[in-house]
Short mmCIF file of C-alpha atoms and ligand atoms in Angstrom, two decimals:
data_model
loop_
_atom_site.label_atom_id
_atom_site.label_comp_id
_atom_site.label_asym_id
_atom_site.label_seq_id
_atom_site.Cartn_x
_atom_site.Cartn_y
_atom_site.Cartn_z
CA MET A 294 -15.65 -18.06 4.92
CA LYS A 295 -13.18 -18.13 2.11
CA ILE A 296 -11.19 -14.98 1.33
CA ILE A 297 -8.97 -14.54 -1.82
CA VAL A 298 -6.44 -11.86 -1.10
CA THR A 299 -4.74 -10.53 -4.04
CA GLY A 300 -1.29 -9.09 -3.84
CA GLY A 301 -0.72 -10.84 -0.51
CA ALA A 302 3.09 -11.20 -1.05
CA GLY A 303 3.46 -7.40 -1.10
CA PHE A 304 3.88 -5.10 1.95
CA ILE A 305 0.33 -4.47 3.10
CA GLY A 306 -1.32 -7.64 1.66
CA GLY A 307 1.41 -9.74 3.50
CA ASN A 308 0.62 -8.04 6.78
CA PHE A 309 -3.19 -8.32 6.13
CA ILE A 310 -2.76 -12.14 5.60
CA HIS A 311 -0.74 -12.60 8.85
CA HIS A 312 -3.64 -10.53 10.59
CA MET A 313 -6.37 -12.66 9.22
CA VAL A 314 -4.84 -16.11 9.28
CA ASN A 315 -3.98 -15.53 13.10
CA LYS A 316 -7.08 -13.81 13.98
CA TYR A 317 -9.62 -16.07 12.14
CA PRO A 318 -8.45 -19.69 12.23
CA ASP A 319 -11.94 -20.81 10.93
CA TYR A 320 -11.50 -18.75 7.78
CA GLU A 321 -9.71 -19.97 4.56
CA ILE A 322 -7.25 -17.58 3.19
CA VAL A 323 -6.07 -17.87 -0.35
CA ASN A 324 -3.25 -15.57 -1.46
CA LEU A 325 -3.16 -14.90 -5.06
CA ASP A 326 -0.07 -13.04 -6.33
CA LEU A 327 1.97 -12.95 -9.37
CA LEU A 328 5.08 -12.18 -7.69
CA THR A 329 6.31 -9.30 -9.51
CA TYR A 330 9.66 -7.74 -8.27
CA ALA A 331 7.50 -6.33 -5.19
CA GLY A 332 6.12 -9.79 -4.26
CA ASN A 333 8.19 -11.81 -1.66
CA LEU A 334 7.25 -15.14 -0.20
CA GLU A 335 9.78 -14.75 2.66
CA THR A 336 7.19 -12.26 4.02
CA LEU A 337 4.72 -15.19 4.41
CA LYS A 338 7.18 -17.46 6.16
CA PRO A 339 5.27 -16.94 9.52
CA VAL A 340 2.13 -18.21 8.22
CA GLU A 341 3.29 -21.07 5.80
CA GLY A 342 2.16 -24.33 6.75
CA LYS A 343 -0.99 -22.95 8.68
CA PRO A 344 -4.06 -25.19 7.82
CA ASN A 345 -6.23 -21.98 6.88
CA TYR A 346 -3.56 -20.41 4.37
CA LYS A 347 -2.56 -21.35 0.87
CA PHE A 348 -0.78 -19.52 -1.94
CA VAL A 349 -1.49 -19.39 -5.55
CA ARG A 350 0.70 -17.70 -8.07
CA GLY A 351 -1.25 -15.94 -10.80
CA ASP A 352 -1.98 -12.60 -12.69
CA ILE A 353 -5.26 -10.70 -11.65
CA ALA A 354 -5.31 -9.44 -15.40
CA ASP A 355 -5.25 -13.09 -16.82
CA ARG A 356 -9.06 -13.65 -17.30
CA GLU A 357 -8.63 -17.38 -18.13
CA PHE A 358 -6.74 -17.97 -15.07
CA VAL A 359 -8.88 -15.75 -12.69
CA TYR A 360 -12.09 -17.40 -13.78
CA GLY A 361 -10.62 -20.80 -13.30
CA LEU A 362 -9.32 -19.70 -9.72
CA PHE A 363 -12.99 -18.61 -8.85
CA GLU A 364 -14.55 -21.75 -10.34
CA LYS A 365 -12.36 -23.88 -8.29
CA GLU A 366 -12.04 -22.08 -4.98
CA LYS A 367 -15.63 -20.53 -4.82
CA PRO A 368 -14.48 -17.53 -2.66
CA ASP A 369 -16.98 -15.52 -0.71
CA VAL A 370 -14.85 -12.38 -0.37
CA ILE A 371 -12.16 -10.78 -2.46
CA VAL A 372 -9.81 -8.33 -0.95
CA ASN A 373 -7.77 -6.67 -3.84
CA PHE A 374 -4.41 -5.33 -2.78
CA ALA A 375 -2.60 -6.31 -5.89
CA ALA A 376 -1.30 -3.40 -7.89
CA GLU A 377 1.78 -1.75 -9.21
CA SER A 378 2.05 0.49 -6.32
CA HIS A 379 5.35 2.81 -6.72
CA VAL A 380 4.60 6.29 -8.07
CA ASP A 381 8.27 6.64 -9.46
CA ARG A 382 7.80 3.43 -11.50
CA SER A 383 4.50 4.72 -12.93
CA VAL A 384 6.47 7.83 -14.32
CA VAL A 385 8.80 5.41 -16.24
CA ASP A 386 6.27 2.90 -17.17
CA PRO A 387 2.48 4.00 -17.01
CA GLY A 388 1.29 0.80 -19.09
CA SER A 389 2.08 -1.67 -16.62
CA PHE A 390 0.04 0.41 -14.27
CA VAL A 391 -2.88 0.41 -16.49
CA ARG A 392 -2.63 -3.37 -17.02
CA THR A 393 -2.65 -4.42 -13.33
CA ASN A 394 -4.44 -1.50 -11.59
CA VAL A 395 -7.15 -1.07 -14.05
CA MET A 396 -7.40 -4.22 -16.21
CA GLY A 397 -6.57 -6.54 -13.20
CA THR A 398 -9.36 -4.94 -11.15
CA THR A 399 -12.02 -5.13 -13.96
CA THR A 400 -11.03 -8.68 -14.48
CA LEU A 401 -11.65 -9.61 -10.96
CA LEU A 402 -14.84 -7.54 -10.84
CA ASP A 403 -16.08 -9.64 -13.98
CA ALA A 404 -15.16 -12.80 -12.32
CA CYS A 405 -17.11 -11.67 -9.13
CA ARG A 406 -20.23 -11.08 -11.34
CA LYS A 407 -19.97 -14.28 -13.14
CA TYR A 408 -19.44 -16.59 -10.14
CA GLY A 409 -21.14 -14.48 -7.36
CA ILE A 410 -19.52 -13.15 -4.16
CA LYS A 411 -20.51 -11.77 -0.78
CA ARG A 412 -18.15 -8.86 -0.80
CA TYR A 413 -15.41 -7.38 -3.03
CA HIS A 414 -13.19 -4.96 -1.41
CA GLN A 415 -10.77 -2.55 -3.19
CA VAL A 416 -7.83 -1.28 -1.49
CA SER A 417 -7.45 2.16 -2.65
CA THR A 418 -5.30 5.15 -1.89
CA ASP A 419 -5.75 8.84 -0.80
CA GLU A 420 -3.63 9.58 -3.72
CA VAL A 421 -6.86 9.62 -5.77
CA TYR A 422 -7.88 12.93 -4.29
CA GLY A 423 -4.61 14.74 -5.53
CA ASP A 424 -3.05 16.91 -3.25
CA LEU A 425 -3.33 19.72 -0.72
CA PRO A 426 -1.55 23.10 -0.40
CA LEU A 427 1.03 23.42 2.52
CA ASP A 428 -0.35 26.57 3.53
CA ARG A 429 -3.98 25.17 4.39
CA PRO A 430 -3.34 22.92 7.25
CA ASP A 431 -7.08 23.11 7.88
CA LEU A 432 -7.88 21.07 4.79
CA PHE A 433 -8.28 17.23 4.74
CA PHE A 434 -9.47 14.67 2.16
CA THR A 435 -12.87 13.47 2.93
CA GLU A 436 -14.72 10.71 1.01
CA THR A 437 -16.51 13.37 -1.03
CA THR A 438 -13.46 15.07 -2.01
CA PRO A 439 -13.28 15.09 -5.97
CA LEU A 440 -10.97 12.67 -7.57
CA HIS A 441 -8.06 14.84 -9.07
CA THR A 442 -5.03 12.56 -9.71
CA SER A 443 -1.41 13.67 -10.49
CA SER A 444 0.64 10.56 -11.21
CA PRO A 445 -0.06 7.57 -13.79
CA TYR A 446 -0.24 5.49 -10.48
CA SER A 447 -2.88 7.62 -9.05
CA ALA A 448 -4.61 8.05 -12.32
CA SER A 449 -4.85 4.11 -12.53
CA LYS A 450 -6.03 3.70 -8.94
CA ALA A 451 -8.87 6.35 -9.28
CA SER A 452 -9.80 4.56 -12.72
CA ALA A 453 -10.12 1.31 -10.76
CA ASP A 454 -12.25 2.86 -8.11
CA LEU A 455 -14.71 4.24 -10.58
CA PHE A 456 -15.06 0.64 -12.06
CA VAL A 457 -15.59 -0.66 -8.71
CA LEU A 458 -18.35 1.82 -7.88
CA ALA A 459 -19.77 1.43 -11.45
CA TYR A 460 -20.20 -2.32 -10.97
CA HIS A 461 -21.92 -1.71 -7.86
CA ARG A 462 -24.46 0.77 -9.40
CA THR A 463 -24.86 -1.06 -12.63
CA TYR A 464 -24.66 -4.84 -11.56
CA LYS A 465 -25.33 -4.55 -7.89
CA LEU A 466 -22.14 -5.97 -6.82
CA PRO A 467 -21.45 -5.88 -3.12
CA VAL A 468 -18.47 -3.82 -3.08
CA THR A 469 -16.63 -1.48 -0.65
CA ILE A 470 -13.60 0.74 -1.17
CA SER A 471 -10.93 2.06 1.41
CA ARG A 472 -8.60 4.92 0.72
CA CYS A 473 -5.62 4.95 3.02
CA SER A 474 -2.66 7.44 3.57
CA ASN A 475 0.96 6.22 3.56
CA ASN A 476 1.60 2.98 5.32
CA TYR A 477 4.76 2.07 7.23
CA GLY A 478 5.98 -0.98 9.20
CA PRO A 479 7.54 -4.41 8.75
CA TYR A 480 7.98 -5.84 5.39
CA HIS A 481 7.89 -2.61 3.65
CA PHE A 482 9.78 -2.77 0.14
CA PRO A 483 12.87 -0.76 0.31
CA GLU A 484 12.28 1.48 -2.77
CA LYS A 485 9.69 3.56 -0.63
CA LEU A 486 10.84 6.43 1.51
CA ILE A 487 11.00 5.04 5.03
CA PRO A 488 12.74 1.56 4.34
CA LEU A 489 14.90 3.15 1.63
CA MET A 490 16.18 5.63 4.11
CA ILE A 491 16.76 3.10 6.94
CA SER A 492 18.63 0.63 4.66
CA ARG A 493 20.87 3.43 3.02
CA ALA A 494 21.42 5.17 6.39
CA LEU A 495 22.65 1.83 7.89
CA ALA A 496 25.14 1.47 5.02
CA ASP A 497 26.21 5.16 5.44
CA GLU A 498 25.04 6.02 1.96
CA PRO A 499 23.52 9.21 0.76
CA LEU A 500 19.72 9.58 1.39
CA PRO A 501 17.93 11.01 -1.93
CA VAL A 502 15.48 13.62 -0.61
CA TYR A 503 13.35 14.84 -3.51
CA GLY A 504 12.98 18.74 -4.05
CA THR A 505 13.35 20.51 -0.73
CA GLY A 506 11.78 17.72 1.54
CA GLU A 507 8.88 19.79 2.47
CA ASN A 508 6.26 17.69 1.08
CA VAL A 509 3.90 16.17 3.73
CA ARG A 510 2.75 12.63 4.12
CA ASP A 511 0.18 11.30 6.63
CA TRP A 512 1.65 8.27 8.03
CA LEU A 513 -0.32 5.16 9.11
CA HIS A 514 1.08 2.03 10.68
CA VAL A 515 0.12 -0.93 8.53
CA SER A 516 -1.37 -2.97 11.32
CA ASP A 517 -3.87 -0.05 11.87
CA HIS A 518 -4.64 -0.30 8.13
CA CYS A 519 -5.10 -4.19 8.41
CA GLU A 520 -7.53 -3.56 11.30
CA ALA A 521 -9.59 -1.12 9.40
CA ILE A 522 -10.01 -3.21 6.46
CA ASP A 523 -10.98 -6.25 8.60
CA LEU A 524 -13.61 -3.86 10.11
CA ILE A 525 -14.92 -2.68 6.84
CA LEU A 526 -15.31 -6.26 5.60
CA HIS A 527 -17.47 -7.21 8.49
CA LYS A 528 -19.35 -4.05 9.34
CA GLY A 529 -18.69 -1.60 6.49
CA ARG A 530 -21.77 -0.69 4.26
CA VAL A 531 -22.05 -1.94 0.71
CA GLY A 532 -21.30 0.70 -1.83
CA GLU A 533 -19.46 2.86 0.40
CA VAL A 534 -16.04 4.44 0.58
CA TYR A 535 -13.99 4.65 3.73
CA ASN A 536 -10.97 6.98 4.34
CA ILE A 537 -8.25 5.52 6.67
CA GLY A 538 -5.73 7.90 8.36
CA GLY A 539 -4.55 8.77 11.76
CA HIS A 540 -3.51 12.38 11.91
CA ASN A 541 0.17 11.75 11.70
CA GLU A 542 1.45 14.32 9.13
CA ARG A 543 5.18 14.81 8.76
CA THR A 544 7.35 16.48 6.18
CA ASN A 545 9.70 13.99 4.31
CA LEU A 546 12.59 15.93 5.98
CA GLU A 547 11.17 15.33 9.57
CA VAL A 548 10.85 11.64 8.78
CA VAL A 549 14.39 11.39 7.26
CA LYS A 550 15.97 13.24 10.26
CA THR A 551 14.04 11.09 12.79
CA ILE A 552 15.43 8.01 11.16
CA LEU A 553 18.97 9.40 11.27
CA ARG A 554 18.58 10.58 14.86
CA ALA A 555 17.40 6.89 15.83
CA LEU A 556 20.27 5.28 14.11
CA ASP A 557 22.75 7.76 15.46
CA LYS A 558 23.72 8.84 11.80
CA PRO A 559 24.87 12.31 10.70
CA GLU A 560 22.30 14.76 8.80
CA SER A 561 25.11 15.27 6.32
CA LEU A 562 24.03 11.90 4.63
CA ILE A 563 20.95 13.74 3.28
CA LYS A 564 21.41 14.78 -0.32
CA TYR A 565 18.75 16.87 -2.16
CA VAL A 566 17.98 15.36 -5.52
CA THR A 567 15.92 16.54 -8.52
CA ASP A 568 12.24 16.39 -7.64
CA ARG A 569 9.92 13.74 -8.65
CA PRO A 570 7.85 15.00 -11.69
CA GLY A 571 4.33 16.01 -10.66
CA HIS A 572 5.27 15.44 -6.97
CA ASP A 573 2.23 15.83 -4.68
CA MET A 574 2.64 18.36 -1.78
CA ARG A 575 0.59 17.27 0.88
CA TYR A 576 -1.73 14.34 1.80
CA ALA A 577 -4.01 14.45 4.91
CA ILE A 578 -6.99 12.26 5.61
CA ASP A 579 -10.02 12.98 7.54
CA PRO A 580 -11.00 9.45 9.19
CA THR A 581 -14.19 10.66 10.63
CA LYS A 582 -16.62 8.36 8.66
CA ILE A 583 -14.72 5.15 9.68
CA GLU A 584 -14.14 6.34 13.26
CA LYS A 585 -17.87 7.18 13.87
CA GLU A 586 -19.63 4.43 11.68
CA LEU A 587 -17.31 1.49 12.54
CA GLY A 588 -15.57 2.53 15.73
CA TRP A 589 -12.09 2.39 14.13
CA GLU A 590 -9.13 4.06 15.85
CA PRO A 591 -5.30 3.75 15.22
CA LYS A 592 -3.21 2.10 17.99
CA TYR A 593 -0.04 3.54 16.84
CA ASN A 594 1.14 7.18 16.77
CA PHE A 595 4.04 7.83 14.49
CA ASP A 596 6.45 8.67 17.17
CA THR A 597 6.28 5.13 18.65
CA GLY A 598 5.48 3.34 15.35
CA ILE A 599 8.49 4.54 13.75
CA GLN A 600 11.06 3.53 16.37
CA GLN A 601 9.39 0.02 16.45
CA THR A 602 9.75 -0.05 12.59
CA ILE A 603 13.36 1.03 12.65
CA ARG A 604 13.74 -1.83 15.23
CA TRP A 605 12.22 -4.41 12.86
CA TYR A 606 14.58 -3.39 10.10
CA LEU A 607 17.47 -3.63 12.40
CA ASP A 608 16.27 -7.13 13.51
CA ASN A 609 15.28 -8.45 10.12
CA GLN A 610 18.32 -7.40 7.80
CA ASP A 611 18.27 -10.80 5.85
CA TRP A 612 14.76 -10.07 4.68
CA TRP A 613 15.61 -6.55 3.13
CA LYS A 614 19.20 -7.49 2.07
CA HIS A 615 18.03 -10.29 -0.17
CA ILE A 616 15.73 -7.77 -1.95
CA LEU A 617 18.64 -5.14 -2.21
CA SER A 618 20.89 -7.77 -3.86
CA GLY A 619 18.50 -8.77 -6.50
CA GLU A 620 16.74 -7.02 -9.56
CA TYR A 621 16.42 -3.89 -7.31
CA SER A 622 20.03 -2.88 -7.75
CA SER A 623 19.60 -2.19 -11.34
CA TYR A 624 16.33 -0.33 -10.74
CA PHE A 625 18.20 1.98 -8.09
CA GLU A 626 21.05 2.78 -10.53
CA ASN A 627 18.42 3.80 -13.34
CA MET A 628 16.36 5.93 -10.84
CA TYR A 629 19.04 7.58 -8.88
CA GLY A 630 22.38 7.02 -10.42
CA GLU A 631 22.46 10.50 -12.30
CA ARG A 632 20.58 12.40 -9.47
CA LEU A 633 22.98 11.19 -6.77
CA SER A 634 26.04 11.89 -8.93
CA GLY A 635 24.61 15.62 -9.31
CA LYS A 636 24.33 14.97 -13.20
P1 NAD B 1436 3.42 -3.64 -2.79
O1 NAD B 1436 4.06 -3.09 -4.21
O2 NAD B 1436 4.17 -3.88 -1.76
O3 NAD B 1436 2.75 -5.05 -3.37
C1 NAD B 1436 1.93 -5.39 -4.39
C2 NAD B 1436 1.73 -6.75 -4.67
O4 NAD B 1436 0.95 -7.03 -5.83
C3 NAD B 1436 3.16 -7.67 -4.83
O5 NAD B 1436 3.24 -8.78 -4.12
C4 NAD B 1436 3.03 -8.06 -6.36
O6 NAD B 1436 3.65 -9.23 -6.46
C5 NAD B 1436 1.55 -8.09 -6.50
N1 NAD B 1436 0.98 -8.03 -7.89
C6 NAD B 1436 1.39 -6.96 -8.65
N2 NAD B 1436 0.84 -7.08 -9.92
C7 NAD B 1436 0.05 -8.21 -9.85
C8 NAD B 1436 -0.64 -8.91 -10.77
N3 NAD B 1436 -0.84 -8.45 -11.99
N4 NAD B 1436 -1.61 -9.83 -10.21
C9 NAD B 1436 -1.18 -10.55 -9.04
N5 NAD B 1436 -0.35 -9.91 -8.05
C10 NAD B 1436 0.10 -8.84 -8.64
O7 NAD B 1436 2.11 -2.68 -2.58
P2 NAD B 1436 1.70 -2.32 -1.29
O8 NAD B 1436 2.37 -1.19 -0.78
O9 NAD B 1436 1.49 -3.45 -0.33
O10 NAD B 1436 0.23 -1.69 -1.60
C11 NAD B 1436 -0.96 -2.72 -1.50
C12 NAD B 1436 -2.28 -1.93 -2.04
O11 NAD B 1436 -2.43 -0.76 -1.21
C13 NAD B 1436 -2.11 -1.42 -3.39
O12 NAD B 1436 -3.22 -1.50 -4.24
C14 NAD B 1436 -1.90 0.19 -3.07
O13 NAD B 1436 -2.24 0.92 -4.11
C15 NAD B 1436 -2.56 0.39 -2.07
N6 NAD B 1436 -1.95 1.30 -1.05
C16 NAD B 1436 -0.68 1.23 -0.58
C17 NAD B 1436 -0.33 2.32 0.27
C18 NAD B 1436 1.11 2.44 0.77
O14 NAD B 1436 1.48 3.19 1.62
N7 NAD B 1436 1.93 1.50 0.42
C19 NAD B 1436 -1.29 3.22 0.91
C20 NAD B 1436 -2.53 3.28 0.36
C21 NAD B 1436 -2.88 2.21 -0.45
O1 DAU B 1437 -0.52 7.83 0.01
C1 DAU B 1437 -0.65 6.52 -0.24
C2 DAU B 1437 0.51 6.17 -1.04
O2 DAU B 1437 1.72 6.23 -0.50
C3 DAU B 1437 0.27 4.91 -1.82
O3 DAU B 1437 -0.95 4.92 -2.50
C4 DAU B 1437 1.45 4.32 -2.64
O4 DAU B 1437 1.36 3.08 -3.12
C5 DAU B 1437 2.67 4.48 -1.80
O5 DAU B 1437 3.77 4.13 -2.64
C6 DAU B 1437 2.78 5.91 -1.21
O6 DAU B 1437 3.26 6.91 -2.20
P1 DAU B 1437 4.24 8.17 -1.93
O7 DAU B 1437 4.63 8.43 -3.21
O8 DAU B 1437 3.68 8.96 -0.98
O9 DAU B 1437 5.38 7.12 -1.26
P2 DAU B 1437 7.11 6.97 -1.34
O10 DAU B 1437 7.49 6.25 -0.18
O11 DAU B 1437 7.43 6.71 -2.82
O12 DAU B 1437 7.37 8.69 -1.15
C7 DAU B 1437 6.93 9.25 -0.04
C8 DAU B 1437 7.46 10.72 -0.02
O13 DAU B 1437 8.82 10.65 0.00
C9 DAU B 1437 7.06 11.37 -1.35
O14 DAU B 1437 6.95 12.82 -0.91
C10 DAU B 1437 8.35 11.27 -2.20
C11 DAU B 1437 9.63 11.52 -1.18
N1 DAU B 1437 10.77 10.53 -1.63
C12 DAU B 1437 10.49 9.34 -1.99
C13 DAU B 1437 11.55 8.41 -2.20
C14 DAU B 1437 11.48 7.09 -2.71
C15 DAU B 1437 12.10 11.19 -1.55
O15 DAU B 1437 12.20 12.33 -1.14
N2 DAU B 1437 13.03 10.39 -1.84
C16 DAU B 1437 12.96 9.03 -2.25
O16 DAU B 1437 13.97 8.52 -2.68
#
């Protein structure tokens, strides 16, 4: 079996490649990644040199390149992680999200039609369902919850999902989609809440909490997400959507305070800043379908997973310090400079 994993130099794709390369030595894993600001080959160091792994640099929205790669590699399966993934960046530059998340996905789907594949899997997000109110803890996203997006990021992901399902209905392409809640764990890019707060707390720098910090996210350890995608690829029903989440809802403030406690840093580092425009209030996944149909269950709960993750960031400071010293520093200044200085 040959699998092209797109976006494999990113956070979740990188963890998925580690999982697949080690678990299935007889599968060939091809990592297709453009190496945008979020792509980092240092994440792949542990699998570099393994006979069942190779890296190809390229753009999923470049049709000529993608067709050439399919012709050469003749993949059986595509798992599409490649995306612009950060909501804040989508507020500033929606166009790049349309290009990669929508045009990139349709380019891959066209290549699958042209060359034939056994399975196309789209890695999607719970953000396509919009958000839930804080005063209705009984409500959860199911696979039949209507799509109702808030940000240019989620709109681009929902659009991609609709194309994936349309290609199944119209062209009988064998597709599956997973919609996952917020991931955390090793190799998470330090623009996202958890690694951002860990890295800044370690440097005794202010921690920018948007709005009141009451927004709720449903945290899932990245290795539980990887297990779920592995299961869907092997046992999931074609044409189906599977929600992935482990009932680990926390407010942002709870998450930040947990990190501060674990690092023995004061809560006075918390700085409330201007809210994210269109900020979703609460995400919460109902994972009943994947649990019942495929027997998936998460191994981590947030309380132990976050401690292990903080330990990883303490033990792997070179990995994230390289990132912080690069292009990211000018992004941070543009995104937070005025908010943190109170302007
Ligand atoms: P990430 O930003 O860490 O990584 C994205 C990767 O895609 C990078 O390696 C980047 O170089 C690559 N990439 C970007 N544009 C590309 C292009 N045009 N061609 C080829 N490669 C390109 O993202 P992530 O957090 O690992 O998310 C992976 C996927 O999972 C995304 O599709 C995202 O929407 C989805 N998702 C993420 C989360 C989360 O909590 N991080 C939760 C649910 C779903
Ligand atoms: O739910 C799945 C989604 O989770 C994925 O589809 C996205 O790709 C992924 O980036 C993530 O989106 P969020 O917007 O939920 O994640 P982020 O880490 O950016 O923010 C988490 C929460 O923390 C959110 O309520 C905003 C808040 N936040 C974030 C940052 C970066 C802050 O308060 N301060 C910050 O500086």
